[in-house]
Structure formats: structure tokens, C-alpha cells
């Protein structure tokens, strides 16, 4: 079982506002996920750390019918996702961990957005990536969005992020958040992220998106 921070109560309720405030071009990234996965056969998608269902919402609003499984260890986040997506078919939302999903059921694509930086690089990151790989078909596309970079790169990009934030955020809140990102989360370098993915059973990653400290990667299951 992977150790993940759980988003509950006020933290879960404010999640959407938080990501919109702190991740420049967040909606741009999500809006283009269906296009990035448009060549997927059978359209069976696993959304890991689905949160309130933001990326799932992009797929259900496309003309292409997807069968989607969203999983998140936070009951409150799953509750919010259920409320948002209750009118759509072919969506299964699970409160739990990827390791608990049956191995017999395979997916043709998967996403892992804003999750890895909560896991330490002590085997926990690799364990989650392997759990995902084990549930994908060969050739399945895998998309990651995460805080990425070595210590120096993160520090430099955080200085840029301050200028990209919306107006009206108190200086104390900005300093708290930047310190937490730099010193309390578990980001890894680009090379290390690729190493972990390859060890888990994926092709070398390709970075296709960056907005300050947030980088998007695409790869395929071998």
C-alpha cells in the first residue's frame, strides 16, 4: 500500500480552487488530455489519484465514449467526484489504492496527475508506478503531471512561479506554500523520473509540457 497524503475536510473542499490558483495553465493541460489519448484502442482509461474528477470530466464531455475507472485514497475526494459525475455512464469511482485493483482487468491508457510528489523516493514512487504498469496493456499510453526538478531547478522555478500567481494572494500564504513545495514535498529530477518509469515497465519518458515547476510527461507501457 502506498503512503499518500489524504485530502479531507476543508483541504478537499478547497482542492479545485487551490490547483487553479497554483498551477499555471492547469485547465489547458486537462483540456488537451483527450486529444493526447485519442489514438487509444478500446478507450479504457485508469485515472490514478482522480481527486474531484477534474480530468475525468474532460473525457466524458467528448464525443468518444470512454470507460473510465477513477481511484483515489481520499473518501471525501471520491464523494465530490461522484457528485460531479453522477449523470454520466461508464464511470467507476473507487476509494482505495491502485494495488487493490484486480490484475485481470487491464486498461489501455492511464493518467497520474499531481500525485508522485507526495511519495518519497524510497520505493514508494516505484511501487505506485509498477502497480499502474501491471494493470495496463502493452503499448498503453501513460501521462504524468507532477512537480519535477532537482533542488536547484525547483528553487529557480519557484521564483518564477511567484510572478505567475493571480493577484490577491497574501504574502504569508505564498511564502508558506513555496516553502512547503521546496522543503516538504518529494519532487525528483527529470532523469530520476524517467529511470523510475523505465524500471516500472515503461518506455523512456518524453516531457511535452512545462509551466514553472509543473511538468507533463508521456510514455507507453512496454
Coordinates of N, CA and C in Angstrom, one line a residue:
X1 N 0.8 -1.2 0.0 CA 0.0 0.0 0.0 C 0.9 1.2 0.0
X2 N 0.6 2.2 -0.9 CA 1.4 3.4 -1.0 C 1.0 4.4 0.1
X3 N 2.0 5.1 0.6 CA 1.7 6.2 1.5 C 1.5 7.5 0.8
X4 N 0.2 7.9 0.9 CA -0.2 9.2 0.2 C -0.8 10.1 1.2
X5 N -0.6 11.4 1.0 CA -1.4 12.4 1.8 C -2.8 12.3 1.4
X6 N -3.7 12.3 2.4 CA -5.1 12.3 2.1 C -5.7 13.7 2.2
X7 N -6.5 14.0 1.2 CA -7.2 15.3 1.1 C -8.6 15.2 1.7
X8 N -8.8 15.7 2.9 CA -10.0 15.6 3.6 C -10.6 17.0 4.1
X9 N -11.8 17.0 4.4 CA -12.5 18.2 5.0 C -12.2 19.4 4.2
X10 N -11.7 20.5 4.9 CA -11.6 21.8 4.2 C -10.5 21.7 3.0
X11 N -9.5 20.8 3.2 CA -8.5 20.7 2.2 C -9.1 20.1 0.9
X12 N -9.9 19.1 1.1 CA -10.6 18.5 -0.1 C -11.6 19.5 -0.7
X13 N -12.3 20.2 0.1 CA -13.3 21.1 -0.4 C -12.7 22.3 -1.2
X14 N -11.4 22.7 -0.8 CA -10.8 23.7 -1.5 C -9.8 23.3 -2.6
X15 N -9.8 22.0 -2.9 CA -8.8 21.5 -3.9 C -8.9 22.2 -5.2
X16 N -10.1 22.3 -5.8 CA -10.2 22.9 -7.1 C -9.7 24.3 -7.2
X17 N -10.0 25.1 -6.2 CA -9.5 26.5 -6.1 C -8.0 26.5 -6.0
X18 N -7.5 25.6 -5.2 CA -6.1 25.5 -5.0 C -5.3 25.2 -6.3
X19 N -5.7 24.2 -7.0 CA -5.0 23.8 -8.2 C -5.1 24.9 -9.3
X20 N -6.3 25.6 -9.4 CA -6.4 26.6 -10.4 C -5.5 27.8 -10.0
X21 N -5.3 28.1 -8.7 CA -4.5 29.2 -8.3 C -3.0 28.9 -8.5
X22 N -2.6 27.7 -8.2 CA -1.2 27.5 -8.0 C -0.6 26.7 -9.2
X23 N -1.4 26.3 -10.2 CA -0.8 25.6 -11.3 C -1.1 26.4 -12.6
X24 N -0.2 27.2 -13.1 CA -0.5 28.0 -14.3 C -0.8 27.0 -15.5
X25 N -1.8 27.3 -16.3 CA -2.2 26.5 -17.4 C -2.7 25.2 -17.0
X26 N -3.3 25.0 -15.8 CA -3.8 23.8 -15.4 C -5.0 23.3 -16.3
X27 N -5.9 24.2 -16.6 CA -7.0 23.9 -17.4 C -6.6 23.6 -18.9
X28 N -5.6 24.3 -19.4 CA -5.1 24.0 -20.7 C -4.6 22.5 -20.8
X29 N -3.8 22.1 -19.7 CA -3.3 20.7 -19.7 C -4.5 19.7 -19.7
X30 N -5.4 19.9 -18.8 CA -6.5 19.0 -18.7 C -7.4 19.0 -20.0
X31 N -7.6 20.1 -20.6 CA -8.4 20.2 -21.8 C -7.9 19.4 -23.0
X32 N -6.5 19.2 -23.0 CA -5.9 18.5 -24.1 C -5.6 17.0 -23.8
X33 N -6.0 16.5 -22.6 CA -5.8 15.1 -22.4 C -6.5 14.2 -23.3
X34 N -7.8 14.5 -23.6 CA -8.5 13.6 -24.6 C -7.8 13.5 -25.9
X35 N -7.3 14.6 -26.4 CA -6.6 14.7 -27.7 C -5.3 13.8 -27.6
X36 N -4.6 13.9 -26.5 CA -3.3 13.2 -26.3 C -3.6 11.7 -26.3
X37 N -4.8 11.3 -25.9 CA -5.1 9.9 -25.8 C -6.1 9.4 -26.9
X38 N -6.2 10.2 -27.9 CA -7.3 10.0 -28.9 C -7.0 8.7 -29.8
X39 N -5.8 8.3 -29.8 CA -5.5 7.1 -30.6 C -5.5 5.8 -29.8
X40 N -6.0 5.9 -28.6 CA -6.1 4.7 -27.7 C -7.2 3.8 -28.2
X41 N -6.8 2.5 -28.3 CA -7.8 1.5 -28.7 C -8.7 1.1 -27.5
X42 N -9.9 0.8 -27.7 CA -10.9 0.3 -26.7 C -11.3 1.4 -25.7
X43 N -10.5 2.4 -25.5 CA -10.9 3.5 -24.7 C -11.2 3.1 -23.3
X44 N -10.3 2.4 -22.7 CA -10.4 2.0 -21.2 C -9.3 2.7 -20.5
X45 N -9.8 3.7 -19.6 CA -8.8 4.6 -19.0 C -8.8 4.5 -17.5
X46 N -7.6 4.4 -16.9 CA -7.4 4.4 -15.5 C -6.9 5.8 -15.0
X47 N -7.6 6.4 -14.2 CA -7.2 7.7 -13.7 C -6.8 7.6 -12.2
X48 N -5.5 7.6 -12.0 CA -5.0 7.4 -10.6 C -4.9 8.7 -9.9
X49 N -5.4 8.7 -8.7 CA -5.4 10.0 -7.9 C -6.4 10.9 -8.6
X50 N -7.6 10.4 -8.8 CA -8.6 11.1 -9.6 C -9.1 12.4 -8.9
X51 N -8.9 12.5 -7.6 CA -9.4 13.7 -6.9 C -10.9 13.9 -7.0
X52 N -11.2 15.2 -7.4 CA -12.6 15.5 -7.5 C -13.1 15.3 -8.9
X53 N -12.3 14.6 -9.8 CA -12.8 14.2 -11.1 C -12.6 15.2 -12.2
X54 N -11.6 16.1 -12.0 CA -11.4 17.1 -13.0 C -11.0 16.6 -14.4
X55 N -10.1 15.6 -14.4 CA -9.7 15.1 -15.7 C -10.7 14.2 -16.3
X56 N -11.4 13.5 -15.5 CA -12.5 12.6 -16.0 C -13.5 13.4 -16.6
X57 N -13.8 14.6 -16.1 CA -14.8 15.5 -16.7 C -14.5 15.8 -18.1
X58 N -13.2 16.0 -18.4 CA -12.8 16.3 -19.8 C -13.1 15.1 -20.7
X59 N -13.0 13.9 -20.3 CA -13.2 12.8 -21.2 C -14.7 12.5 -21.4
X60 N -15.5 12.7 -20.4 CA -17.0 12.4 -20.5 C -17.7 13.5 -21.4
X61 N -17.0 14.6 -21.6 CA -17.6 15.7 -22.4 C -17.2 15.6 -23.9
X62 N -16.4 14.6 -24.2 CA -16.0 14.4 -25.6 C -17.0 13.5 -26.3
X63 N -17.1 13.5 -27.7 CA -18.0 12.6 -28.4 C -17.6 11.1 -28.3
X64 N -16.3 10.9 -28.0 CA -15.8 9.5 -27.9 C -16.3 8.9 -26.6
X65 N -16.9 7.7 -26.6 CA -17.3 7.0 -25.3 C -16.1 6.3 -24.7
X66 N -15.8 6.8 -23.5 CA -14.7 6.2 -22.7 C -15.3 5.3 -21.5
X67 N -14.6 4.2 -21.2 CA -14.9 3.5 -20.0 C -13.8 3.9 -19.0
X68 N -14.2 4.6 -17.9 CA -13.2 5.2 -17.0 C -13.3 4.6 -15.6
X69 N -12.2 4.3 -15.1 CA -12.1 4.0 -13.6 C -11.2 5.0 -13.0
X70 N -11.8 5.7 -12.0 CA -11.0 6.7 -11.2 C -10.8 6.2 -9.8
X71 N -9.6 6.3 -9.3 CA -9.3 5.8 -8.0 C -8.5 6.8 -7.2
X72 N -8.9 6.9 -5.9 CA -8.3 7.9 -5.0 C -8.4 7.4 -3.6
X73 N -7.4 7.6 -2.7 CA -7.5 7.1 -1.4 C -8.3 8.0 -0.4
X74 N -8.7 9.1 -0.9 CA -9.5 10.1 -0.1 C -11.0 9.9 -0.3
X75 N -11.7 9.4 0.7 CA -13.2 9.3 0.6 C -13.9 10.6 0.2
X76 N -13.4 11.7 0.8 CA -14.0 13.0 0.5 C -13.9 13.4 -0.9
X77 N -12.7 13.1 -1.5 CA -12.5 13.5 -2.9 C -13.4 12.6 -3.8
X78 N -13.5 11.3 -3.5 CA -14.4 10.5 -4.3 C -15.8 10.9 -4.2
X79 N -16.2 11.4 -3.0 CA -17.6 11.9 -2.8 C -17.8 13.1 -3.7
X80 N -16.9 14.0 -3.8 CA -17.0 15.1 -4.6 C -17.0 14.7 -6.1
X81 N -16.2 13.8 -6.5 CA -16.2 13.3 -7.9 C -17.5 12.6 -8.2
X82 N -18.1 11.9 -7.3 CA -19.4 11.2 -7.6 C -20.4 12.3 -7.8
X83 N -20.4 13.3 -7.0 CA -21.4 14.4 -7.2 C -21.3 15.1 -8.5
X84 N -20.1 15.3 -9.0 CA -19.8 16.0 -10.2 C -20.2 15.1 -11.4
X85 N -20.0 13.8 -11.3 CA -20.0 12.9 -12.5 C -21.2 11.9 -12.4
X86 N -22.2 12.1 -11.5 CA -23.2 11.2 -11.3 C -24.2 11.0 -12.5
X87 N -24.2 12.0 -13.4 CA -25.1 11.9 -14.6 C -24.5 11.2 -15.8
X88 N -23.2 10.8 -15.6 CA -22.5 10.2 -16.8 C -22.4 8.7 -16.6
X89 N -22.4 7.9 -17.7 CA -22.3 6.5 -17.7 C -20.9 6.0 -17.9
X90 N -20.7 4.7 -17.6 CA -19.4 4.1 -17.8 C -18.2 4.7 -17.0
X91 N -18.6 5.2 -15.8 CA -17.6 5.7 -14.9 C -17.6 4.9 -13.6
X92 N -16.5 4.4 -13.2 CA -16.4 3.7 -11.9 C -15.4 4.5 -11.0
X93 N -15.9 4.9 -9.8 CA -15.0 5.6 -8.9 C -14.8 4.8 -7.7
X94 N -13.5 4.7 -7.3 CA -13.1 3.8 -6.2 C -12.3 4.5 -5.2
X95 N -12.7 4.4 -3.9 CA -12.0 4.9 -2.8 C -11.0 3.8 -2.4
X96 N -9.7 4.0 -2.7 CA -8.7 3.0 -2.4 C -7.4 3.2 -3.1
X97 N -6.6 2.2 -3.3 CA -5.2 2.3 -3.8 C -5.2 1.4 -5.1
X98 N -4.3 1.8 -6.0 CA -4.1 1.0 -7.3 C -3.8 -0.4 -7.0
X99 N -3.0 -0.7 -5.9 CA -2.6 -2.0 -5.6 C -3.7 -2.9 -5.3
X100 N -4.9 -2.4 -5.0 CA -6.1 -3.1 -4.6 C -6.9 -3.5 -5.8
X101 N -6.6 -2.9 -7.0 CA -7.4 -3.2 -8.2 C -7.0 -4.6 -8.7
X102 N -8.0 -5.3 -9.2 CA -7.7 -6.7 -9.7 C -6.8 -6.6 -10.9
X103 N -5.8 -7.5 -11.0 CA -4.8 -7.5 -12.1 C -5.4 -8.0 -13.4
X104 N -6.5 -8.8 -13.3 CA -7.1 -9.3 -14.5 C -7.7 -8.2 -15.4
X105 N -8.1 -7.1 -14.8 CA -8.8 -6.1 -15.6 C -7.7 -5.1 -16.1
X106 N -7.5 -5.0 -17.4 CA -6.5 -4.2 -18.0 C -7.0 -2.9 -18.6
X107 N -6.2 -1.9 -18.6 CA -6.6 -0.6 -19.2 C -5.7 -0.3 -20.4
X108 N -6.2 0.6 -21.3 CA -5.4 0.9 -22.5 C -4.7 2.3 -22.4
X109 N -5.0 3.0 -21.3 CA -4.4 4.3 -21.0 C -4.5 4.6 -19.5
X110 N -3.6 5.5 -19.0 CA -3.7 5.9 -17.6 C -3.1 7.3 -17.5
X111 N -3.6 7.9 -16.4 CA -3.1 9.2 -16.1 C -2.7 9.2 -14.6
X112 N -1.7 10.0 -14.3 CA -1.2 10.2 -12.9 C -0.9 11.6 -12.7
X113 N -1.8 12.4 -12.3 CA -1.6 13.9 -12.2 C -1.5 14.4 -10.8
X114 N -0.3 15.0 -10.5 CA -0.1 15.7 -9.2 C -0.2 14.7 -8.0
X115 N 0.4 13.6 -8.2 CA 0.4 12.5 -7.1 C 1.9 12.2 -6.7
X116 N 2.8 12.0 -7.6 CA 4.1 11.4 -7.3 C 4.9 12.2 -6.3
X117 N 4.7 13.6 -6.3 CA 5.5 14.4 -5.3 C 5.1 14.2 -3.9
X118 N 4.0 13.5 -3.6 CA 3.6 13.2 -2.2 C 4.3 11.9 -1.7
X119 N 4.9 11.2 -2.6 CA 5.5 9.9 -2.3 C 7.0 10.1 -2.2
X120 N 7.6 9.5 -1.2 CA 9.1 9.5 -1.1 C 9.7 8.6 -2.1
X121 N 11.0 8.9 -2.5 CA 11.7 8.1 -3.5 C 12.5 7.0 -2.7
X122 N 11.8 6.2 -1.9 CA 12.3 5.2 -1.1 C 11.8 3.8 -1.4
X123 N 11.2 3.8 -2.6 CA 10.5 2.6 -3.1 C 9.0 2.9 -3.3
X124 N 8.5 3.9 -2.6 CA 7.0 4.2 -2.7 C 6.7 4.7 -4.1
X125 N 7.5 5.6 -4.7 CA 7.2 6.1 -6.1 C 7.2 4.9 -7.0
X126 N 8.2 4.1 -7.0 CA 8.4 3.0 -7.9 C 7.3 2.0 -7.7
X127 N 6.9 1.7 -6.5 CA 5.8 0.8 -6.2 C 4.5 1.2 -6.9
X128 N 4.2 2.5 -6.8 CA 2.9 3.0 -7.4 C 3.0 2.9 -8.9
X129 N 4.2 3.2 -9.5 CA 4.3 3.1 -11.0 C 4.2 1.7 -11.4
X130 N 4.8 0.8 -10.7 CA 4.7 -0.6 -11.0 C 3.3 -1.1 -10.9
X131 N 2.5 -0.7 -9.9 CA 1.1 -1.1 -9.7 C 0.3 -0.6 -10.9
X132 N 0.6 0.6 -11.4 CA -0.1 1.1 -12.6 C 0.3 0.3 -13.8
X133 N 1.6 0.1 -14.0 CA 2.1 -0.7 -15.2 C 1.5 -2.1 -15.3
X134 N 1.3 -2.7 -14.1 CA 0.8 -4.1 -14.1 C -0.7 -4.2 -14.5
X135 N -1.3 -3.0 -14.5 CA -2.7 -3.0 -14.9 C -3.0 -2.4 -16.3
X136 N -1.9 -2.2 -17.0 CA -2.0 -1.7 -18.4 C -1.7 -2.7 -19.4
X137 N -2.3 -2.6 -20.6 CA -2.0 -3.5 -21.7 C -0.7 -3.0 -22.3
X138 N 0.0 -3.8 -23.0 CA 1.3 -3.4 -23.7 C 0.9 -2.3 -24.7
X139 N 1.8 -1.3 -24.7 CA 1.5 -0.2 -25.6 C 0.6 0.9 -25.1
X140 N 0.0 0.7 -23.9 CA -0.9 1.7 -23.3 C -0.1 3.0 -23.1
X141 N -0.8 4.1 -23.3 CA -0.2 5.4 -23.1 C -0.4 5.8 -21.7
X142 N 0.6 6.4 -21.1 CA 0.6 6.8 -19.7 C 1.1 8.3 -19.6
X143 N 0.3 9.1 -19.0 CA 0.5 10.6 -18.9 C 0.7 10.9 -17.4
X144 N 1.8 11.7 -17.2 CA 2.1 12.1 -15.8 C 2.2 13.7 -15.8
X145 N 1.6 14.3 -14.8 CA 1.9 15.7 -14.5 C 2.3 15.8 -13.0
X146 N 3.5 16.4 -12.8 CA 4.0 16.5 -11.5 C 5.0 17.6 -11.3
X147 N 5.3 17.9 -10.0 CA 6.3 18.8 -9.7 C 7.6 18.1 -9.9
X148 N 8.5 18.6 -10.8 CA 9.7 17.9 -11.3 C 10.9 18.8 -11.3
X149 N 12.0 18.3 -10.9 CA 13.3 19.0 -11.0 C 14.2 18.7 -9.8
X150 N 15.5 19.0 -10.0 CA 16.4 18.8 -8.9 C 16.2 20.1 -8.0
X151 N 16.9 20.1 -6.9 CA 16.8 21.1 -5.9 C 17.0 22.5 -6.5
X152 N 18.0 22.7 -7.3 CA 18.3 24.0 -7.9 C 17.2 24.4 -8.9
X153 N 16.8 23.5 -9.7 CA 15.8 23.8 -10.7 C 14.4 24.1 -10.0
X154 N 14.1 23.4 -9.0 CA 12.8 23.7 -8.3 C 12.9 25.1 -7.7
X155 N 14.0 25.4 -7.0 CA 14.2 26.8 -6.4 C 14.1 27.9 -7.4
X156 N 14.7 27.7 -8.6 CA 14.7 28.7 -9.6 C 13.3 28.9 -10.2
X157 N 12.6 27.8 -10.4 CA 11.3 27.9 -11.0 C 10.3 28.4 -10.0
X158 N 10.5 28.2 -8.7 CA 9.6 28.7 -7.7 C 9.7 30.3 -7.7
X159 N 10.8 30.8 -8.0 CA 11.0 32.3 -8.1 C 10.2 32.8 -9.3
X160 N 10.1 32.0 -10.3 CA 9.2 32.4 -11.5 C 7.8 32.2 -11.2
X161 N 7.4 31.1 -10.4 CA 6.0 30.9 -10.1 C 5.4 32.0 -9.4
X162 N 6.1 32.7 -8.5 CA 5.6 33.8 -7.8 C 5.0 34.9 -8.7
X163 N 5.6 35.1 -9.9 CA 5.1 36.1 -10.8 C 3.9 35.6 -11.6
X164 N 3.6 34.3 -11.6 CA 2.6 33.7 -12.4 C 1.3 33.5 -11.6
X165 N 1.3 33.8 -10.3 CA 0.2 33.6 -9.5 C -0.8 34.7 -9.6
X166 N -2.1 34.5 -9.4 CA -3.1 35.5 -9.5 C -2.9 36.6 -8.5
X167 N -3.4 37.8 -8.7 CA -3.4 38.8 -7.7 C -4.2 38.5 -6.5
X168 N -3.9 39.1 -5.4 CA -4.8 39.0 -4.2 C -4.4 37.9 -3.2
X169 N -3.3 37.1 -3.5 CA -2.9 36.1 -2.5 C -2.0 36.8 -1.5
X170 N -2.2 36.5 -0.2 CA -1.4 37.2 0.8 C 0.0 36.6 0.8
X171 N 0.9 37.5 1.1 CA 2.4 37.2 1.0 C 2.7 36.0 2.0
X172 N 2.1 36.0 3.1 CA 2.3 34.9 4.1 C 1.9 33.6 3.5
X173 N 0.8 33.6 2.8 CA 0.3 32.3 2.2 C 1.3 31.9 1.1
X174 N 1.7 32.8 0.3 CA 2.7 32.5 -0.8 C 4.0 31.9 -0.2
X175 N 4.5 32.6 0.8 CA 5.7 32.1 1.4 C 5.6 30.7 2.0
X176 N 4.4 30.5 2.6 CA 4.2 29.2 3.2 C 4.1 28.1 2.2
X177 N 3.4 28.4 1.1 CA 3.2 27.4 0.0 C 4.6 27.1 -0.7
X178 N 5.3 28.1 -1.0 CA 6.6 27.9 -1.7 C 7.6 27.2 -0.8
X179 N 7.6 27.4 0.5 CA 8.5 26.7 1.4 C 8.1 25.2 1.5
X180 N 6.8 25.0 1.5 CA 6.3 23.6 1.5 C 6.7 22.8 0.3
X181 N 6.5 23.5 -0.9 CA 6.9 22.8 -2.1 C 8.4 22.5 -2.1
X182 N 9.2 23.4 -1.7 CA 10.7 23.3 -1.8 C 11.2 22.3 -0.7
X183 N 10.6 22.2 0.5 CA 11.2 21.5 1.6 C 10.4 20.3 2.1
X184 N 9.1 20.2 1.8 CA 8.3 19.2 2.4 C 7.8 18.1 1.4
X185 N 7.7 18.5 0.1 CA 7.3 17.5 -0.9 C 8.5 16.8 -1.4
X186 N 8.2 15.8 -2.3 CA 9.3 14.8 -2.7 C 9.4 14.8 -4.2
X187 N 9.7 16.0 -4.8 CA 10.0 16.0 -6.2 C 11.3 15.3 -6.5
X188 N 11.4 14.8 -7.8 CA 12.6 14.2 -8.2 C 13.0 14.9 -9.6
X189 N 14.3 14.7 -10.0 CA 14.8 15.3 -11.2 C 14.1 14.6 -12.4
X190 N 14.3 15.2 -13.6 CA 13.7 14.6 -14.8 C 14.4 13.3 -15.1
X191 N 15.7 13.2 -14.9 CA 16.3 11.9 -15.1 C 15.8 10.8 -14.2
X192 N 15.6 11.2 -12.9 CA 15.2 10.2 -12.0 C 13.7 9.7 -12.3
X193 N 12.9 10.7 -12.7 CA 11.5 10.3 -13.1 C 11.5 9.3 -14.2
X194 N 12.4 9.5 -15.2 CA 12.5 8.6 -16.3 C 13.0 7.3 -15.9
X195 N 14.0 7.3 -15.0 CA 14.5 6.0 -14.5 C 13.5 5.2 -13.8
X196 N 12.7 5.8 -13.0 CA 11.6 5.1 -12.2 C 10.6 4.5 -13.2
X197 N 10.2 5.3 -14.2 CA 9.2 4.8 -15.2 C 9.8 3.6 -15.9
X198 N 11.0 3.7 -16.4 CA 11.6 2.6 -17.1 C 11.7 1.3 -16.2
X199 N 12.1 1.5 -14.9 CA 12.2 0.4 -14.0 C 10.8 -0.2 -13.8
X200 N 9.8 0.6 -13.8 CA 8.4 0.1 -13.6 C 7.8 -0.6 -14.8
X201 N 8.5 -0.5 -16.0 CA 8.0 -1.2 -17.2 C 7.5 -0.3 -18.3
X202 N 7.9 1.0 -18.3 CA 7.5 1.9 -19.3 C 8.7 2.3 -20.2
X203 N 8.4 2.8 -21.4 CA 9.4 3.4 -22.2 C 10.0 4.7 -21.6
X204 N 11.2 5.1 -22.1 CA 11.7 6.4 -21.6 C 10.6 7.5 -21.7
X205 N 10.5 8.4 -20.7 CA 9.5 9.4 -20.8 C 9.9 10.6 -21.7
X206 N 8.9 11.2 -22.2 CA 9.0 12.4 -23.1 C 8.3 13.6 -22.4
X207 N 9.1 14.6 -22.1 CA 8.4 15.8 -21.5 C 7.8 16.6 -22.6
X208 N 6.5 16.9 -22.5 CA 5.8 17.7 -23.6 C 5.2 18.9 -23.0
X209 N 5.3 19.1 -21.7 CA 4.6 20.3 -21.1 C 5.4 20.8 -19.9
X210 N 5.5 22.1 -19.8 CA 6.1 22.6 -18.5 C 5.5 24.0 -18.3
X211 N 5.1 24.2 -17.0 CA 4.6 25.5 -16.6 C 5.2 25.7 -15.2
X212 N 6.3 26.5 -15.1 CA 7.1 26.6 -13.9 C 7.5 25.3 -13.4
X213 N 7.2 24.9 -12.2 CA 7.7 23.7 -11.6 C 6.9 22.4 -12.0
X214 N 5.8 22.6 -12.8 CA 5.0 21.5 -13.1 C 5.3 21.1 -14.5
X215 N 5.6 19.8 -14.7 CA 6.0 19.2 -16.0 C 5.1 18.0 -16.3
X216 N 4.8 18.0 -17.6 CA 3.9 16.9 -18.1 C 4.8 15.9 -18.9
X217 N 4.5 14.6 -18.7 CA 5.3 13.6 -19.4 C 4.4 12.6 -20.0
X218 N 4.9 12.0 -21.1 CA 4.1 10.9 -21.8 C 5.0 9.7 -22.1
X219 N 4.5 8.6 -21.9 CA 5.3 7.3 -22.2 C 4.3 6.2 -22.5
X220 N 4.8 5.0 -22.8 CA 4.0 3.9 -23.1 C 4.4 2.7 -22.3
X221 N 3.5 1.8 -22.0 CA 3.8 0.5 -21.3 C 4.5 -0.4 -22.3
X222 N 5.6 -0.9 -21.9 CA 6.4 -1.8 -22.7 C 5.6 -3.2 -22.9

